[in-house]
Tab-separated table of C-alpha atoms in Angstrom:
chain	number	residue	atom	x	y	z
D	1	UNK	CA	155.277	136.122	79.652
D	2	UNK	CA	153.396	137.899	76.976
D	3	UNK	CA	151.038	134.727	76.453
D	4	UNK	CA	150.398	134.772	80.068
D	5	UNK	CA	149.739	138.453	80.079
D	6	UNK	CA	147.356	138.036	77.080
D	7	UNK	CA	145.306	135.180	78.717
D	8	UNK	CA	144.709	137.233	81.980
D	9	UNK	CA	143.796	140.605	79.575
D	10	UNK	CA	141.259	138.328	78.332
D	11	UNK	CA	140.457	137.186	81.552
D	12	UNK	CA	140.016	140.620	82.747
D	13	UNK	CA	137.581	141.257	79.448
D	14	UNK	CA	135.662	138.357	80.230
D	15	UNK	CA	135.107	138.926	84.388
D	16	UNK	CA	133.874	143.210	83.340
D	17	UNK	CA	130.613	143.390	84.849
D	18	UNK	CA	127.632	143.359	81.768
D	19	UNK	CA	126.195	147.252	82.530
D	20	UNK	CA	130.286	148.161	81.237
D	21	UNK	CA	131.033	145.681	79.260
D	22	UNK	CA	129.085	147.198	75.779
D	23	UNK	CA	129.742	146.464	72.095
D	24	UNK	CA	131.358	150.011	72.663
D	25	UNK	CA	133.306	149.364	75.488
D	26	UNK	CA	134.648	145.805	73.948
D	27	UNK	CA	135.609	147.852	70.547
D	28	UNK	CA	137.139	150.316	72.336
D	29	UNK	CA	139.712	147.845	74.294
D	30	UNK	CA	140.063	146.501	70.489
D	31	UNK	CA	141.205	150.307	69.167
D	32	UNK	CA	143.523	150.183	72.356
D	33	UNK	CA	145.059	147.210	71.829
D	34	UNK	CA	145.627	147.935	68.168
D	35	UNK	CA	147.208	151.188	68.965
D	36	UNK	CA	149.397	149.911	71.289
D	37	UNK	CA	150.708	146.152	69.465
D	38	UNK	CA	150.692	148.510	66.230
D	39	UNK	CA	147.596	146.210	64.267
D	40	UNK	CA	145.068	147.705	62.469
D	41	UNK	CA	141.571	148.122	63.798
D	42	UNK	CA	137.982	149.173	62.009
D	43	UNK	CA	134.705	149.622	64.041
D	44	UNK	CA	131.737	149.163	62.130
D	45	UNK	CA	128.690	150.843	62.947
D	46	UNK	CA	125.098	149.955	62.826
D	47	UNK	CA	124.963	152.208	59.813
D	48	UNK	CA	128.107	150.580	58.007
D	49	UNK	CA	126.744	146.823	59.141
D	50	UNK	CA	122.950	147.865	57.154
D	51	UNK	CA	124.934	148.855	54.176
D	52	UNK	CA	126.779	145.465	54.135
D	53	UNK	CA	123.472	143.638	54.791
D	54	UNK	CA	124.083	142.117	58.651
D	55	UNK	CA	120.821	141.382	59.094
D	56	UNK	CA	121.494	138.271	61.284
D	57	UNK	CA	123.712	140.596	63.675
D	58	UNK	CA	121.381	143.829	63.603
D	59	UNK	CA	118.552	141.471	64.195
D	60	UNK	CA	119.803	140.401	67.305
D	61	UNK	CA	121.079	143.480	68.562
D	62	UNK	CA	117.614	145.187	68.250
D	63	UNK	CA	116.017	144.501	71.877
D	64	UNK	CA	118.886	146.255	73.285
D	65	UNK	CA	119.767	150.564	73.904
D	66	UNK	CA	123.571	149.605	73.356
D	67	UNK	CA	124.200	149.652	69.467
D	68	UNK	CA	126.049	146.809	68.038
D	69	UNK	CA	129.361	146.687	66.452
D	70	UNK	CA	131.492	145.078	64.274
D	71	UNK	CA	135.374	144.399	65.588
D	72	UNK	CA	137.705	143.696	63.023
D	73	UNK	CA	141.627	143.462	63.472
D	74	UNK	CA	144.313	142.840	60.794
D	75	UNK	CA	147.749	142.030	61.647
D	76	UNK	CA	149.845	141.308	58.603
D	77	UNK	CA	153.405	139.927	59.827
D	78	UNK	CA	153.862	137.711	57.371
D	79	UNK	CA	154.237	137.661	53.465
D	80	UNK	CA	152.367	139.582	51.350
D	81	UNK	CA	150.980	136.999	49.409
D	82	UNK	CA	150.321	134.582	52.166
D	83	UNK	CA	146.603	133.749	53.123
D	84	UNK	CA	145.831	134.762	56.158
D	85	UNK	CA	144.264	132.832	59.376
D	86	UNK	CA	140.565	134.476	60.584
D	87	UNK	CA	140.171	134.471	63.975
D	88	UNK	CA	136.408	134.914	64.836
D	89	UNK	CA	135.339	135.535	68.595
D	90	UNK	CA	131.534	135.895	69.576
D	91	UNK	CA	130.886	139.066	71.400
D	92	UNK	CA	127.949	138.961	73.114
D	93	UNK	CA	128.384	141.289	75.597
D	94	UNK	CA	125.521	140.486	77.831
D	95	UNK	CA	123.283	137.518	77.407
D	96	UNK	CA	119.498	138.118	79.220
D	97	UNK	CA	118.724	135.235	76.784
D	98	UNK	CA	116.456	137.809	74.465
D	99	UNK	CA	112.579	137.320	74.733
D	100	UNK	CA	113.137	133.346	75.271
D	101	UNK	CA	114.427	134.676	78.833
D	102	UNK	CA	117.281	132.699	80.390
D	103	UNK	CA	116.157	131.142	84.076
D	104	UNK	CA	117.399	133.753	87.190
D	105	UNK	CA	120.683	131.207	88.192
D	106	UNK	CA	121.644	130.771	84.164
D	107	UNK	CA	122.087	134.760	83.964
D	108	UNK	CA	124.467	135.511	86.457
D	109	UNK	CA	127.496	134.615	84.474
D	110	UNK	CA	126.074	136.365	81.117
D	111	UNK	CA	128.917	138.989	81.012
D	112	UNK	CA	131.179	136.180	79.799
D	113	UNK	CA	129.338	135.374	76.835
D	114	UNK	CA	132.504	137.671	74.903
D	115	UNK	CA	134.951	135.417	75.911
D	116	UNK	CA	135.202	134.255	72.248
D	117	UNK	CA	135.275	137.850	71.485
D	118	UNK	CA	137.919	138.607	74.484
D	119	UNK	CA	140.586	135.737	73.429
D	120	UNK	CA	140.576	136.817	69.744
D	121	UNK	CA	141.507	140.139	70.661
D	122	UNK	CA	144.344	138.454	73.103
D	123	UNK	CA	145.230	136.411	70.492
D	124	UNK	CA	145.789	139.775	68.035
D	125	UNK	CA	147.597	140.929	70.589
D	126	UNK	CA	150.133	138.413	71.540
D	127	UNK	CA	150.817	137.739	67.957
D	128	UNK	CA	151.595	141.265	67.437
D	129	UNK	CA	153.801	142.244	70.194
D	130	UNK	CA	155.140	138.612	69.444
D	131	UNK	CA	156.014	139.647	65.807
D	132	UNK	CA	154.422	136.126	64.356
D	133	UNK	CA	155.522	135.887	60.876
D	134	UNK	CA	151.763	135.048	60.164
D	135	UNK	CA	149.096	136.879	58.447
D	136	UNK	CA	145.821	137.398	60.880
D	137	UNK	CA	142.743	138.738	60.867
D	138	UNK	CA	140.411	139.233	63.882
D	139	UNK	CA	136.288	139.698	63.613
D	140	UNK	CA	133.590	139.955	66.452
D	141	UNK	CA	130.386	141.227	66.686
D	142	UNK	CA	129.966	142.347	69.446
D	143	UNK	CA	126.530	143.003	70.538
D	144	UNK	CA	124.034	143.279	73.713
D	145	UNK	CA	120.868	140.510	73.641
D	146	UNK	CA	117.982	142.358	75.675
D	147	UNK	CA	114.127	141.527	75.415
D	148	UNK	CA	113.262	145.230	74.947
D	149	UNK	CA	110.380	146.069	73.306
D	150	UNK	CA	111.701	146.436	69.833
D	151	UNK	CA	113.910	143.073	69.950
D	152	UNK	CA	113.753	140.106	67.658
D	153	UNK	CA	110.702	137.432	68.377
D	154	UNK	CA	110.587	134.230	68.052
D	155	UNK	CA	109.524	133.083	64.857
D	156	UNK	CA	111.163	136.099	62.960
D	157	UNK	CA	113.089	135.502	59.951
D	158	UNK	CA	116.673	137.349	59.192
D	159	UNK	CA	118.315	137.868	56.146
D	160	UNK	CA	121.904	137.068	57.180
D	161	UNK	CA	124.790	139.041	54.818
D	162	UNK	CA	125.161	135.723	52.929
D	163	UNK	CA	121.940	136.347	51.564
D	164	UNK	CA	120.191	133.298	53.228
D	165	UNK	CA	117.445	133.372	55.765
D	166	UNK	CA	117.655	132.599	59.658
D	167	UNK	CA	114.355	131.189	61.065
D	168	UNK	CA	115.026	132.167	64.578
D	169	UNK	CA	112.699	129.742	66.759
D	170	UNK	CA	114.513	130.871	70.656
D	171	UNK	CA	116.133	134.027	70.704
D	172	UNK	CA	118.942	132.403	73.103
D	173	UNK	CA	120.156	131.022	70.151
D	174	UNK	CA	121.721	134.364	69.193
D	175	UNK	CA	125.225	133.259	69.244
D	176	UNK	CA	125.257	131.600	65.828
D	177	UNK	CA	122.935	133.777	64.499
D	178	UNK	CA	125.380	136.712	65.090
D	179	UNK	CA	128.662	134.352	63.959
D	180	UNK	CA	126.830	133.599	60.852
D	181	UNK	CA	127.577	137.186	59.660
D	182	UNK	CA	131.099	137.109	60.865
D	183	UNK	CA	132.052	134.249	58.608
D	184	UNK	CA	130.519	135.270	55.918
D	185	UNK	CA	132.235	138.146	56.313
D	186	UNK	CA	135.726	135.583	56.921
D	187	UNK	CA	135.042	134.353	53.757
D	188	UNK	CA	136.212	138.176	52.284
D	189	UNK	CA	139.898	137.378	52.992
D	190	UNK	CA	139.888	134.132	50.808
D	191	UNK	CA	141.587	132.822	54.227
D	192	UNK	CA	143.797	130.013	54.793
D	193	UNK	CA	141.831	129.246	58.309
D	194	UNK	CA	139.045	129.990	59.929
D	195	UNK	CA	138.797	129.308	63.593
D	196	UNK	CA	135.966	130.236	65.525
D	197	UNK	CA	135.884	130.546	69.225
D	198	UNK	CA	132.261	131.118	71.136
D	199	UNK	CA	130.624	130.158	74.039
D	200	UNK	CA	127.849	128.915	72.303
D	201	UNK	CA	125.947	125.895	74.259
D	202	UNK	CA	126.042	125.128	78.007
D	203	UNK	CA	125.495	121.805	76.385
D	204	UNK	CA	129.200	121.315	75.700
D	205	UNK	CA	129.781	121.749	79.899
D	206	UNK	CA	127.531	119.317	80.392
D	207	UNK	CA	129.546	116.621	78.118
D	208	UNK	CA	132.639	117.597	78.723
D	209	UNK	CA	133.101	119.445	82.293
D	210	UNK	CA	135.398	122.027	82.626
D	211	UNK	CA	139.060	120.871	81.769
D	212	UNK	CA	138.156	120.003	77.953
D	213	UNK	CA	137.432	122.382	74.919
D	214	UNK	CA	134.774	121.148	72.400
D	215	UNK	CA	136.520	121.018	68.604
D	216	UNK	CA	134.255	120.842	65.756
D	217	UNK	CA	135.433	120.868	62.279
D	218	UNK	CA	135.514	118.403	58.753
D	219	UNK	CA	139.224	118.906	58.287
D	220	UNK	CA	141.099	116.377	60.328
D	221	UNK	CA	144.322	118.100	59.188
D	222	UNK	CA	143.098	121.312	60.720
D	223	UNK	CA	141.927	119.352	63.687
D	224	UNK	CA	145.285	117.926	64.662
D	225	UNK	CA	147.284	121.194	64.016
């Protein structure tokens, strides 16, 4: 019951229309949630994101009025010294496609380009009012990508947290460009996972339809669990 109730809360994320689905609006479902399933949650701002050097997320989020932010969610059921599993969801709250504008009929659905963002919070959730005896840690950025006049242009470089540079050559590549901060960011809680959820390339429709998942990782072990 609670795993069904968790998909169709992420469900209900994902279907929001894009003028209320905002960064703010997704991190404020987050602080809900956390209140409720008793997790931790921290919203960083635009300002805390500059500090901590996001320039691959800020970059992106520039076109746009909404301000980006940073969703992360701790839920610590299990041992103290026990690594913990990083969930990381992409949150891109509406998807125009940037400056490299997507064609009118690829638009329509844009508002579910959080999905990722939507099932980690779900995930949180269930775990929590679950009472997993795991250790997990939730991150998306969450973010609008608009071609307003101040966005990112093709052929702009951004200095991603890690300290390496994006070359960004279509700004509807935004997705990884925006994840690239989030695991670098992963990489904080020495975890024992990472798993990374995104709608990231129509591509993977195309090969696979719509009753498979693409899975893409260098740890067969991981793979098969």
């Amino acid at each position: 019951l609670i795993v069904g109730e968790q998909v169709n809360a992420a469900r209900d994320l994902g279907n929001t229309p894009g003028g209320e689905m905002t960064p703010f609006f997704l991190a404020k479902k987050a602080l809900q949630a956390g209140k409720e399933d008793k997790f931790k949650v921290t919203v960083l701002d635009e300002a805390a994101m500059a500090k901590l050097k996001m320039g691959a997320i800020l970059g992106v989020a520039k076109g746009s009025a909404e301000k980006p932010c940073f969703i992360i969610m701790e839920y610590n059921g299990g041992q103290k010294k026990d690594k913990p599993i990083v969930f990381v969801g992409k949150g891109v709250t509406f998807d125009t496609g940037g400056l490299n504008l997507k064609p009118e009929k690829g638009m329509t659905d844009m508002h579910l380009d959080m999905s990722g963002g939507a099932a980690v919070i779900s995930a949180i959730s269930a775990a929590a009012k679950l009472k997993l005896p795991v250790n997990l840690v939730g991150l998306v950025p969450a973010v609008e990508n608009m071609p307003g006049s101040a966005g990112y242009r093709p052929g702009d470089l951004l200095r991603s947290m890690s300290g390496k540079t994006i070359e960004v050559l279509n700004t509807d590549a935004e997705g990884r460009v925006i994840l690239a901060d989030a695991l670098s960011y992963a990489s904080r809680y020495n975890p024992e996972a990472v798993i990374d959820v995104a709608t990231l390339t129509g591509a993977c429709m195309v090969a696979l339809g719509t009753q498979a998942s693409g899975l893409m990782t260098p740890d067969d072990k991981l793979r098969e669990e």
